[in-house]
PDB file of C-alpha atoms in Angstrom:
ATOM      1  CA  MET T  18       2.855   5.647  23.412  1.00 45.00           C
ATOM      2  CA  THR T  19       2.755   3.607  20.290  1.00 48.00           C
ATOM      3  CA  THR T  20       5.036   4.085  17.474  1.00 50.00           C
ATOM      4  CA  ARG T  21       4.412   3.660  13.794  1.00 54.00           C
ATOM      5  CA  PRO T  22       5.068  -0.051  12.937  1.00 56.00           C
ATOM      6  CA  THR T  23       7.635  -0.994  10.304  1.00 66.00           C
ATOM      7  CA  GLU T  24       6.191  -2.438   7.082  1.00 74.00           C
ATOM      8  CA  PRO T  25       5.459  -6.128   7.842  1.00 82.00           C
ATOM      9  CA  PHE T  26       7.712  -8.874   6.477  1.00 81.00           C
ATOM     10  CA  SER T  27       5.054 -10.144   4.228  1.00 77.00           C
ATOM     11  CA  ALA T  28       4.625  -6.837   2.598  1.00 73.00           C
ATOM     12  CA  ARG T  29       8.334  -6.043   2.276  1.00 70.00           C
ATOM     13  CA  ASN T  30       9.029  -9.463   0.465  1.00 71.00           C
ATOM     14  CA  ARG T  31       5.755  -9.714  -1.456  1.00 69.00           C
ATOM     15  CA  PRO T  32       6.284 -10.159  -5.219  1.00 66.00           C
ATOM     16  CA  VAL T  33       5.172  -7.153  -7.245  1.00 59.00           C
ATOM     17  CA  ASN T  34       1.453  -7.600  -7.792  1.00 61.00           C
ATOM     18  CA  ARG T  35      -1.704  -5.565  -8.014  1.00 66.00           C
ATOM     19  CA  LEU T  36      -3.022  -3.575  -4.950  1.00 75.00           C
ATOM     20  CA  ILE T  37      -6.531  -4.481  -3.884  1.00 85.00           C
ATOM     21  CA  GLU T  38      -8.531  -1.342  -4.425  1.00 79.00           C
ATOM     22  CA  ASP T  39     -12.212  -2.382  -4.932  1.00 84.00           C
ATOM     23  CA  ASP T  40     -12.601  -4.705  -2.040  1.00 93.00           C
ATOM     24  CA  PHE T  41     -11.962  -5.357   1.688  1.00 96.00           C
ATOM     25  CA  PRO T  42     -11.354  -9.120   1.529  1.00 96.00           C
ATOM     26  CA  ALA T  43     -12.423 -11.691   4.027  1.00 97.00           C
ATOM     27  CA  THR T  44      -8.941 -12.147   5.366  1.00 97.00           C
ATOM     28  CA  ALA T  45      -8.713  -8.393   6.018  1.00 97.00           C
ATOM     29  CA  ARG T  46     -12.040  -8.499   7.891  1.00 98.00           C
ATOM     30  CA  ILE T  47     -10.882 -11.378  10.061  1.00 97.00           C
ATOM     31  CA  GLY T  48      -7.808  -9.322  10.859  1.00 97.00           C
ATOM     32  CA  LEU T  49      -9.939  -6.355  11.668  1.00 98.00           C
ATOM     33  CA  LEU T  50     -11.963  -8.524  14.132  1.00 98.00           C
ATOM     34  CA  HIS T  51      -8.677  -9.462  15.774  1.00 98.00           C
ATOM     35  CA  LEU T  52      -7.656  -5.881  15.986  1.00 98.00           C
ATOM     36  CA  LEU T  53     -11.009  -4.995  17.691  1.00 97.00           C
ATOM     37  CA  ASN T  54     -10.543  -7.850  20.227  1.00 96.00           C
ATOM     38  CA  HIS T  55      -7.091  -6.815  21.209  1.00 95.00           C
ATOM     39  CA  ALA T  56      -8.115  -3.084  21.408  1.00 95.00           C
ATOM     40  CA  ILE T  57     -11.063  -3.984  23.807  1.00 93.00           C
ATOM     41  CA  ASP T  58      -8.716  -6.235  25.905  1.00 90.00           C
ATOM     42  CA  GLU T  59      -6.139  -3.325  26.253  1.00 89.00           C
ATOM     43  CA  HIS T  60      -8.939  -0.786  26.818  1.00 89.00           C
ATOM     44  CA  TYR T  61      -8.337   1.273  23.760  1.00 93.00           C
ATOM     45  CA  LEU T  62     -12.030   0.677  23.068  1.00 93.00           C
ATOM     46  CA  SER T  63     -14.652   0.627  25.697  1.00 89.00           C
ATOM     47  CA  SER T  64     -16.622  -2.393  24.913  1.00 92.00           C
ATOM     48  CA  TRP T  65     -18.127  -4.717  22.147  1.00 95.00           C
ATOM     49  CA  ILE T  66     -21.474  -3.148  22.723  1.00 95.00           C
ATOM     50  CA  MET T  67     -20.228   0.330  21.546  1.00 95.00           C
ATOM     51  CA  VAL T  68     -18.576  -1.351  18.541  1.00 97.00           C
ATOM     52  CA  ALA T  69     -21.741  -3.185  17.555  1.00 96.00           C
ATOM     53  CA  LYS T  70     -23.891   0.034  17.858  1.00 96.00           C
ATOM     54  CA  GLU T  71     -21.591   1.683  15.418  1.00 97.00           C
ATOM     55  CA  VAL T  72     -21.349  -1.172  13.073  1.00 97.00           C
ATOM     56  CA  GLY T  73     -25.065  -1.360  13.119  1.00 96.00           C
ATOM     57  CA  ARG T  74     -25.349   2.221  12.497  1.00 96.00           C
ATOM     58  CA  ILE T  75     -22.980   2.018   9.326  1.00 97.00           C
ATOM     59  CA  ALA T  76     -24.772  -1.174   8.132  1.00 96.00           C
ATOM     60  CA  ARG T  77     -28.264   0.592   8.629  1.00 95.00           C
ATOM     61  CA  VAL T  78     -29.715  -2.330  10.559  1.00 94.00           C
ATOM     62  CA  GLU T  79     -32.520  -2.117  13.035  1.00 93.00           C
ATOM     63  CA  LEU T  80     -31.388  -0.584  16.419  1.00 91.00           C
ATOM     64  CA  GLU T  81     -30.451  -3.192  18.852  1.00 89.00           C
ATOM     65  CA  GLN T  82     -30.802  -2.575  22.692  1.00 90.00           C
ATOM     66  CA  TYR T  83     -28.009  -3.883  24.936  1.00 91.00           C
ATOM     67  CA  GLU T  84     -27.550  -4.143  28.548  1.00 90.00           C
ATOM     68  CA  SER T  85     -24.020  -3.218  29.188  1.00 83.00           C
ATOM     69  CA  SER T  86     -23.797  -5.232  32.621  1.00 84.00           C
ATOM     70  CA  SER T  87     -25.044  -8.366  31.045  1.00 90.00           C
ATOM     71  CA  TYR T  88     -22.463 -10.982  29.727  1.00 89.00           C
ATOM     72  CA  ASP T  89     -25.010 -12.334  27.500  1.00 93.00           C
ATOM     73  CA  TYR T  90     -25.513  -9.081  25.831  1.00 93.00           C
ATOM     74  CA  ILE T  91     -21.785  -8.452  25.570  1.00 93.00           C
ATOM     75  CA  ARG T  92     -21.437 -11.829  23.723  1.00 94.00           C
ATOM     76  CA  MET T  93     -24.387 -11.000  21.475  1.00 95.00           C
ATOM     77  CA  ALA T  94     -22.907  -7.661  20.587  1.00 95.00           C
ATOM     78  CA  ARG T  95     -19.671  -9.330  19.696  1.00 96.00           C
ATOM     79  CA  THR T  96     -21.505 -11.899  17.541  1.00 96.00           C
ATOM     80  CA  ASN T  97     -23.500  -9.049  15.778  1.00 96.00           C
ATOM     81  CA  VAL T  98     -20.140  -7.260  15.004  1.00 97.00           C
ATOM     82  CA  GLU T  99     -18.650 -10.269  13.317  1.00 97.00           C
ATOM     83  CA  ALA T 100     -21.701 -10.954  11.345  1.00 96.00           C
ATOM     84  CA  GLN T 101     -22.267  -7.316  10.283  1.00 96.00           C
ATOM     85  CA  LEU T 102     -18.476  -6.774   9.462  1.00 96.00           C
ATOM     86  CA  HIS T 103     -18.486  -9.884   7.158  1.00 96.00           C
ATOM     87  CA  LYS T 104     -21.667  -8.518   5.246  1.00 96.00           C
ATOM     88  CA  LEU T 105     -20.643  -4.793   5.006  1.00 96.00           C
ATOM     89  CA  GLU T 106     -19.954  -3.425   1.531  1.00 96.00           C
ATOM     90  CA  TRP T 107     -16.349  -2.872   1.228  1.00 95.00           C
ATOM     91  CA  GLN T 108     -16.607   0.902   1.184  1.00 94.00           C
ATOM     92  CA  ARG T 109     -18.486   0.971   4.332  1.00 96.00           C
ATOM     93  CA  VAL T 110     -15.827  -1.220   6.016  1.00 97.00           C
ATOM     94  CA  TYR T 111     -13.271   1.679   5.354  1.00 96.00           C
ATOM     95  CA  ASP T 112     -16.071   4.039   6.768  1.00 96.00           C
ATOM     96  CA  PHE T 113     -15.957   1.993   9.892  1.00 97.00           C
ATOM     97  CA  CYS T 114     -12.153   2.143  10.080  1.00 97.00           C
ATOM     98  CA  GLU T 115     -12.298   5.863  10.079  1.00 96.00           C
ATOM     99  CA  ARG T 116     -15.072   5.940  12.686  1.00 97.00           C
ATOM    100  CA  LEU T 117     -13.068   3.387  14.829  1.00 97.00           C
ATOM    101  CA  HIS T 118     -10.307   5.925  14.973  1.00 97.00           C
ATOM    102  CA  SER T 119     -12.182   9.143  15.253  1.00 95.00           C
ATOM    103  CA  TYR T 120     -15.349   8.050  17.381  1.00 95.00           C
ATOM    104  CA  LEU T 121     -14.698   4.799  19.217  1.00 95.00           C
ATOM    105  CA  ALA T 122     -11.137   5.111  20.422  1.00 93.00           C
ATOM    106  CA  ILE T 123     -12.045   7.178  23.481  1.00 86.00           C
ATOM    107  CA  GLY T 124      -9.629   6.001  26.253  1.00 78.00           C
ATOM    108  CA  GLY T 125     -10.531   6.383  29.915  1.00 78.00           C
ATOM    109  CA  THR T 126      -9.689   4.932  33.174  1.00 79.00           C
ATOM    110  CA  PHE T 127     -10.196   1.224  33.803  1.00 77.00           C
ATOM    111  CA  GLN T 128      -9.587  -1.325  36.741  1.00 73.00           C
ATOM    112  CA  LYS T 129      -7.448  -4.280  35.849  1.00 73.00           C
ATOM    113  CA  GLY T 130      -6.944  -6.460  38.917  1.00 76.00           C
ATOM    114  CA  PHE T 131      -5.809  -4.259  41.620  1.00 82.00           C
ATOM    115  CA  ASP T 132      -4.302  -1.725  39.116  1.00 82.00           C
ATOM    116  CA  GLU T 133      -5.861   1.326  37.708  1.00 85.00           C
ATOM    117  CA  ILE T 134      -5.171   1.692  34.071  1.00 80.00           C
ATOM    118  CA  VAL T 135      -5.338   5.033  32.352  1.00 87.00           C
ATOM    119  CA  VAL T 136      -5.491   5.310  28.598  1.00 88.00           C
ATOM    120  CA  THR T 137      -5.654   8.645  26.906  1.00 92.00           C
ATOM    121  CA  LYS T 138      -7.654   9.165  23.699  1.00 93.00           C
ATOM    122  CA  ALA T 139      -4.388  10.064  22.031  1.00 94.00           C
ATOM    123  CA  GLU T 140      -2.952   6.710  22.947  1.00 94.00           C
ATOM    124  CA  ALA T 141      -6.013   4.847  21.907  1.00 95.00           C
ATOM    125  CA  GLN T 142      -6.090   6.597  18.383  1.00 96.00           C
ATOM    126  CA  ALA T 143      -2.282   6.068  17.921  1.00 95.00           C
ATOM    127  CA  PHE T 144      -2.823   2.339  18.496  1.00 95.00           C
ATOM    128  CA  ILE T 145      -5.694   2.101  16.140  1.00 96.00           C
ATOM    129  CA  ALA T 146      -3.955   3.990  13.369  1.00 96.00           C
ATOM    130  CA  ASP T 147      -0.821   1.956  13.652  1.00 95.00           C
ATOM    131  CA  GLU T 148      -2.710  -1.330  13.646  1.00 96.00           C
ATOM    132  CA  LEU T 149      -4.941  -0.302  10.829  1.00 97.00           C
ATOM    133  CA  GLN T 150      -2.103   0.733   8.729  1.00 94.00           C
ATOM    134  CA  ARG T 151      -0.293  -2.528   9.345  1.00 94.00           C
ATOM    135  CA  LEU T 152      -3.371  -4.499   8.471  1.00 96.00           C
ATOM    136  CA  PHE T 153      -3.784  -2.625   5.146  1.00 94.00           C
ATOM    137  CA  GLN T 154      -0.093  -3.432   4.417  1.00 90.00           C
ATOM    138  CA  GLU T 155      -0.439  -7.053   5.316  1.00 92.00           C
ATOM    139  CA  GLU T 156      -3.544  -7.401   2.954  1.00 93.00           C
ATOM    140  CA  ASN T 157      -1.922  -5.447   0.105  1.00 89.00           C
ATOM    141  CA  LEU T 158      -4.832  -2.994   0.139  1.00 91.00           C
ATOM    142  CA  GLY T 159      -4.605   0.024  -2.167  1.00 85.00           C
ATOM    143  CA  TYR T 160      -5.037   2.485   0.664  1.00 89.00           C
ATOM    144  CA  ASP T 161      -3.153   3.824   3.635  1.00 88.00           C
ATOM    145  CA  PHE T 162      -4.546   4.942   7.093  1.00 92.00           C
ATOM    146  CA  LYS T 163      -3.043   8.347   7.648  1.00 84.00           C
ATOM    147  CA  HIS T 164      -4.215  11.202   9.985  1.00 86.00           C
ATOM    148  CA  GLY T 165      -7.273   9.447  10.732  1.00 92.00           C
ATOM    149  CA  ILE T 166      -8.634   8.876   7.265  1.00 91.00           C
ATOM    150  CA  VAL T 167      -8.326   6.165   4.593  1.00 91.00           C
ATOM    151  CA  GLU T 168      -6.318   7.588   1.671  1.00 83.00           C
ATOM    152  CA  ARG T 169      -5.701   5.972  -1.814  1.00 77.00           C
ATOM    153  CA  ARG T 170      -2.052   5.214  -2.448  1.00 75.00           C
ATOM    154  CA  GLY T 171      -1.054   7.850  -5.022  1.00 70.00           C
ATOM    155  CA  LYS T 172      -3.126   9.415  -7.771  1.00 71.00           C
ATOM    156  CA  GLN T 173      -5.432   7.127  -9.780  1.00 70.00           C
ATOM    157  CA  HIS T 174      -3.745   7.745 -12.987  1.00 78.00           C
ATOM    158  CA  THR T 175      -0.342   6.776 -11.418  1.00 82.00           C
ATOM    159  CA  ILE T 176      -1.928   3.656  -9.894  1.00 79.00           C
ATOM    160  CA  ASN T 177      -3.268   2.629 -13.232  1.00 81.00           C
ATOM    161  CA  LEU T 178       0.022   2.773 -15.006  1.00 86.00           C
ATOM    162  CA  ILE T 179       1.722   1.138 -12.102  1.00 87.00           C
ATOM    163  CA  THR T 180      -0.853  -1.786 -12.384  1.00 84.00           C
ATOM    164  CA  LYS T 181      -0.088  -2.140 -16.040  1.00 89.00           C
ATOM    165  CA  ALA T 182       3.697  -2.368 -15.284  1.00 91.00           C
ATOM    166  CA  GLU T 183       3.227  -4.860 -12.536  1.00 89.00           C
ATOM    167  CA  LYS T 184       1.380  -7.240 -14.969  1.00 90.00           C
ATOM    168  CA  THR T 185       4.320  -6.752 -17.612  1.00 93.00           C
ATOM    169  CA  LEU T 186       6.798  -7.534 -14.781  1.00 93.00           C
ATOM    170  CA  SER T 187       5.452 -10.993 -14.257  1.00 91.00           C
ATOM    171  CA  ASP T 188       7.503 -12.007 -17.339  1.00 92.00           C
ATOM    172  CA  HIS T 189      10.209 -14.353 -16.062  1.00 92.00           C
ATOM    173  CA  ARG T 190      12.775 -12.507 -18.189  1.00 93.00           C
ATOM    174  CA  LEU T 191      12.283  -9.348 -16.082  1.00 95.00           C
ATOM    175  CA  ASN T 192      13.511 -10.646 -12.737  1.00 94.00           C
ATOM    176  CA  SER T 193      15.898  -7.879 -12.162  1.00 95.00           C
ATOM    177  CA  ALA T 194      13.622  -5.109 -13.297  1.00 95.00           C
ATOM    178  CA  ARG T 195      10.813  -6.507 -11.154  1.00 95.00           C
ATOM    179  CA  TRP T 196      13.181  -6.535  -8.111  1.00 95.00           C
ATOM    180  CA  HIS T 197      14.130  -2.819  -8.655  1.00 95.00           C
ATOM    181  CA  TYR T 198      10.617  -1.839  -9.316  1.00 94.00           C
ATOM    182  CA  SER T 199       9.210  -3.558  -6.291  1.00 92.00           C
ATOM    183  CA  LYS T 200      11.904  -1.748  -4.113  1.00 91.00           C
ATOM    184  CA  ALA T 201      10.935   1.485  -5.677  1.00 92.00           C
ATOM    185  CA  LEU T 202       7.210   0.897  -4.939  1.00 88.00           C
ATOM    186  CA  ARG T 203       7.849   0.055  -1.376  1.00 85.00           C
ATOM    187  CA  GLN T 204       9.659   3.284  -0.824  1.00 85.00           C
ATOM    188  CA  PHE T 205       7.166   5.335  -2.792  1.00 84.00           C
ATOM    189  CA  ARG T 206       4.213   4.040  -0.738  1.00 76.00           C
ATOM    190  CA  ASP T 207       5.902   4.675   2.522  1.00 72.00           C
ATOM    191  CA  ARG T 208       3.903   7.669   3.644  1.00 59.00           C
ATOM    192  CA  GLU T 209       5.805   8.441   6.897  1.00 61.00           C
ATOM    193  CA  HIS T 210       9.430   7.870   5.752  1.00 68.00           C
ATOM    194  CA  ARG T 211       9.232   8.177   2.142  1.00 71.00           C
ATOM    195  CA  ASP T 212      12.822   8.081   0.501  1.00 81.00           C
ATOM    196  CA  LEU T 213      12.192  10.105  -2.667  1.00 85.00           C
ATOM    197  CA  GLU T 214      15.809  10.102  -4.103  1.00 87.00           C
ATOM    198  CA  ASN T 215      16.043   6.250  -3.663  1.00 89.00           C
ATOM    199  CA  THR T 216      12.581   5.842  -5.205  1.00 91.00           C
ATOM    200  CA  VAL T 217      13.673   7.580  -8.220  1.00 91.00           C
ATOM    201  CA  LYS T 218      17.047   5.686  -8.363  1.00 91.00           C
ATOM    202  CA  GLU T 219      15.345   2.286  -8.130  1.00 93.00           C
ATOM    203  CA  ALA T 220      12.654   3.199 -10.648  1.00 94.00           C
ATOM    204  CA  VAL T 221      15.168   4.265 -13.279  1.00 94.00           C
ATOM    205  CA  CYS T 222      17.322   1.036 -12.460  1.00 94.00           C
ATOM    206  CA  ALA T 223      14.056  -0.981 -13.312  1.00 95.00           C
ATOM    207  CA  VAL T 224      13.841   0.618 -16.698  1.00 96.00           C
ATOM    208  CA  GLU T 225      17.511   0.047 -17.266  1.00 96.00           C
ATOM    209  CA  ALA T 226      17.283  -3.611 -16.170  1.00 96.00           C
ATOM    210  CA  ALA T 227      14.215  -4.270 -18.398  1.00 96.00           C
ATOM    211  CA  ALA T 228      16.105  -2.722 -21.343  1.00 96.00           C
ATOM    212  CA  LYS T 229      19.041  -5.004 -20.757  1.00 95.00           C
ATOM    213  CA  GLU T 230      16.784  -8.206 -20.086  1.00 95.00           C
ATOM    214  CA  LEU T 231      14.563  -7.657 -23.081  1.00 96.00           C
ATOM    215  CA  PHE T 232      17.261  -6.415 -25.569  1.00 95.00           C
ATOM    216  CA  PRO T 233      20.468  -8.260 -24.874  1.00 94.00           C
ATOM    217  CA  ASP T 234      21.672  -7.568 -28.432  1.00 92.00           C
ATOM    218  CA  ALA T 235      22.063  -3.858 -27.415  1.00 93.00           C
ATOM    219  CA  MET T 236      24.985  -4.917 -25.198  1.00 93.00           C
ATOM    220  CA  ALA T 237      24.162  -1.632 -23.171  1.00 93.00           C
ATOM    221  CA  ASP T 238      25.846  -0.935 -19.893  1.00 93.00           C
ATOM    222  CA  THR T 239      23.572   1.909 -19.016  1.00 93.00           C
ATOM    223  CA  LEU T 240      20.052   3.186 -19.953  1.00 93.00           C
ATOM    224  CA  GLY T 241      21.742   5.979 -21.827  1.00 92.00           C
ATOM    225  CA  ASP T 242      23.577   3.366 -23.943  1.00 94.00           C
ATOM    226  CA  PHE T 243      20.577   1.611 -24.657  1.00 95.00           C
ATOM    227  CA  ALA T 244      18.770   4.722 -25.859  1.00 94.00           C
ATOM    228  CA  LYS T 245      21.528   5.450 -28.253  1.00 94.00           C
ATOM    229  CA  TRP T 246      21.374   1.870 -29.602  1.00 95.00           C
ATOM    230  CA  ALA T 247      17.605   1.953 -29.782  1.00 95.00           C
ATOM    231  CA  CYS T 248      17.461   5.101 -31.691  1.00 94.00           C
ATOM    232  CA  ASN T 249      20.299   4.460 -34.138  1.00 91.00           C
ATOM    233  CA  ASP T 250      18.717   4.718 -37.592  1.00 83.00           C
ATOM    234  CA  GLY T 251      15.336   4.287 -35.985  1.00 81.00           C
ATOM    235  CA  ARG T 252      16.221   0.706 -35.060  1.00 86.00           C
ATOM    236  CA  LEU T 253      13.646   0.561 -32.265  1.00 93.00           C
ATOM    237  CA  LEU T 254      12.564   4.120 -31.202  1.00 94.00           C
ATOM    238  CA  PRO T 255      12.177   7.530 -32.866  1.00 94.00           C
ATOM    239  CA  LYS T 256      14.836   9.848 -31.656  1.00 92.00           C
ATOM    240  CA  THR T 257      12.372  12.042 -29.980  1.00 93.00           C
ATOM    241  CA  ILE T 258      10.916   9.145 -28.011  1.00 93.00           C
ATOM    242  CA  GLY T 259      14.379   7.861 -27.147  1.00 92.00           C
ATOM    243  CA  GLN T 260      15.090  11.307 -25.563  1.00 93.00           C
ATOM    244  CA  THR T 261      12.582  10.586 -22.821  1.00 93.00           C
ATOM    245  CA  PHE T 262      14.751   7.653 -21.832  1.00 94.00           C
ATOM    246  CA  THR T 263      18.065   9.673 -21.879  1.00 92.00           C
ATOM    247  CA  GLY T 264      16.235  12.377 -20.019  1.00 91.00           C
ATOM    248  CA  LEU T 265      15.161  10.172 -17.222  1.00 91.00           C
ATOM    249  CA  TYR T 266      18.597   8.603 -17.027  1.00 89.00           C
ATOM    250  CA  ALA T 267      20.318  12.025 -16.866  1.00 88.00           C
ATOM    251  CA  PHE T 268      17.877  13.138 -13.927  1.00 85.00           C
ATOM    252  CA  ARG T 269      18.884   9.951 -12.158  1.00 82.00           C
ATOM    253  CA  ASN T 270      22.632  11.003 -12.492  1.00 79.00           C
ATOM    254  CA  SER T 271      22.147  14.682 -11.788  1.00 67.00           C
ATOM    255  CA  GLY T 272      19.028  14.938  -9.414  1.00 55.00           C
ATOM    256  CA  GLU T 273      19.942  16.178  -6.011  1.00 53.00           C
ATOM    257  CA  GLY T 274      20.824  13.191  -3.779  1.00 47.00           C
ATOM    258  CA  VAL T 275      19.601  10.552  -6.335  1.00 55.00           C
ATOM    259  CA  SER T 276      22.855   8.814  -7.390  1.00 56.00           C
ATOM    260  CA  HIS T 277      26.040  10.805  -7.503  1.00 49.00           C
ATOM    261  CA  GLY T 278      25.335  13.521  -4.782  1.00 53.00           C
ATOM    262  CA  ALA T 279      24.659  16.206  -7.486  1.00 51.00           C
ATOM    263  CA  THR T 280      23.410  19.460  -6.068  1.00 50.00           C
ATOM    264  CA  SER T 281      22.312  21.391  -9.314  1.00 56.00           C
ATOM    265  CA  GLY T 282      20.367  18.803 -11.146  1.00 54.00           C
ATOM    266  CA  GLY T 283      16.937  19.625  -9.454  1.00 65.00           C
ATOM    267  CA  VAL T 284      15.200  18.818  -6.227  1.00 79.00           C
ATOM    268  CA  VAL T 285      13.176  15.496  -6.052  1.00 81.00           C
ATOM    269  CA  THR T 286       9.764  16.429  -4.912  1.00 83.00           C
ATOM    270  CA  ASN T 287       6.591  14.216  -4.232  1.00 80.00           C
ATOM    271  CA  GLU T 288       5.001  15.408  -7.479  1.00 82.00           C
ATOM    272  CA  LEU T 289       8.194  14.760  -9.400  1.00 87.00           C
ATOM    273  CA  THR T 290       8.578  11.389  -7.828  1.00 88.00           C
ATOM    274  CA  GLU T 291       4.903  10.367  -8.676  1.00 88.00           C
ATOM    275  CA  TYR T 292       5.409  11.507 -12.352  1.00 90.00           C
ATOM    276  CA  ILE T 293       8.522   9.467 -12.718  1.00 92.00           C
ATOM    277  CA  MET T 294       6.870   6.407 -11.175  1.00 92.00           C
ATOM    278  CA  GLY T 295       4.207   6.721 -13.939  1.00 92.00           C
ATOM    279  CA  LEU T 296       6.758   7.418 -16.646  1.00 94.00           C
ATOM    280  CA  VAL T 297       8.837   4.476 -15.638  1.00 95.00           C
ATOM    281  CA  ALA T 298       5.798   2.249 -15.635  1.00 94.00           C
ATOM    282  CA  SER T 299       4.947   3.402 -19.259  1.00 95.00           C
ATOM    283  CA  GLN T 300       8.488   2.911 -20.512  1.00 95.00           C
ATOM    284  CA  ILE T 301       8.661  -0.735 -19.040  1.00 96.00           C
ATOM    285  CA  VAL T 302       5.285  -1.513 -20.791  1.00 95.00           C
ATOM    286  CA  LEU T 303       6.582   0.027 -24.004  1.00 95.00           C
ATOM    287  CA  LEU T 304       9.815  -1.942 -23.986  1.00 95.00           C
ATOM    288  CA  ALA T 305       7.960  -5.241 -23.342  1.00 95.00           C
ATOM    289  CA  GLY T 306       5.636  -4.487 -26.249  1.00 94.00           C
ATOM    290  CA  LEU T 307       8.677  -3.846 -28.636  1.00 94.00           C
ATOM    291  CA  ALA T 308      10.761  -6.732 -27.375  1.00 92.00           C
ATOM    292  CA  PRO T 309      10.959  -9.798 -29.838  1.00 87.00           C
ATOM    293  CA  ASP T 310       9.003 -12.857 -28.677  1.00 81.00           C
ATOM    294  CA  GLU T 311      10.978 -15.349 -26.622  1.00 72.00           C
ATOM    295  CA  GLU T 312      12.451 -18.070 -28.628  1.00 59.00           C
ATOM    296  CA  LEU T 313      11.095 -21.460 -27.612  1.00 48.00           C
ATOM    297  CA  PRO T 314      13.539 -24.144 -26.822  1.00 51.00           C
ATOM    298  CA  PRO T 315      14.118 -26.783 -29.627  1.00 52.00           C
ATOM    299  CA  PHE T 316      12.362 -30.176 -29.074  1.00 46.00           C
TER     300      PHE T 316
END
């Protein structure tokens, strides 16, 4: 039985950047072909001919007749799969991924040398699901493969806010904020083992770090200190807006299991975590917009 793979090294250590949402890039298609080849070798899929028929159906090409006992036809089927996968519209490649799991991963009994290999449908589907999810993570795609279907990572509104924050965090002054926000995003996007409390903690740390890095004159030790400085005589923020920063910082300190083991500050739910990720993204963009321009070194 397969187990869910851990997030690949390349995904864990990737700099914060935009998820790929409106494409299934060429590198991902090559990775998908390698996945298919391995799945056929290990008998999780029956043959290249079955895969070719399904890809052809999704691509809406003329029906091709194959002879399953002919090596030439098997080789032709593989060639057709490669050609069609590279030409498919990106949405239809995701359609194929879902059909790969639900329809093509059938399992069965196979002869390998002198051994009889038995693969159940559940084992075949578990392998396909794990490998597709790993491929999506390696390619930084804006989707997860979960319960047999392709799902967008988070609500579209939240994704849009996160994307804006990611662009802002490319500023070299925001190294610490970028590190915290990247860590929060990894935890937020882990569908199977989400750590909501640490997601909130790291997200708020990202705002705090951004405030310190962009406004060193505040000499603030905490986000709460910064909010007081920023709202003093309307120096940077109206008091009412500053309260959104102090409220966020207060929840980080009082939310159940977030920072100090509080038990009465409110439970961290999926919905609340997604709201905080969007709020934090907006606050980082706001602070960057209010920050003074970086002074150029004298020549």
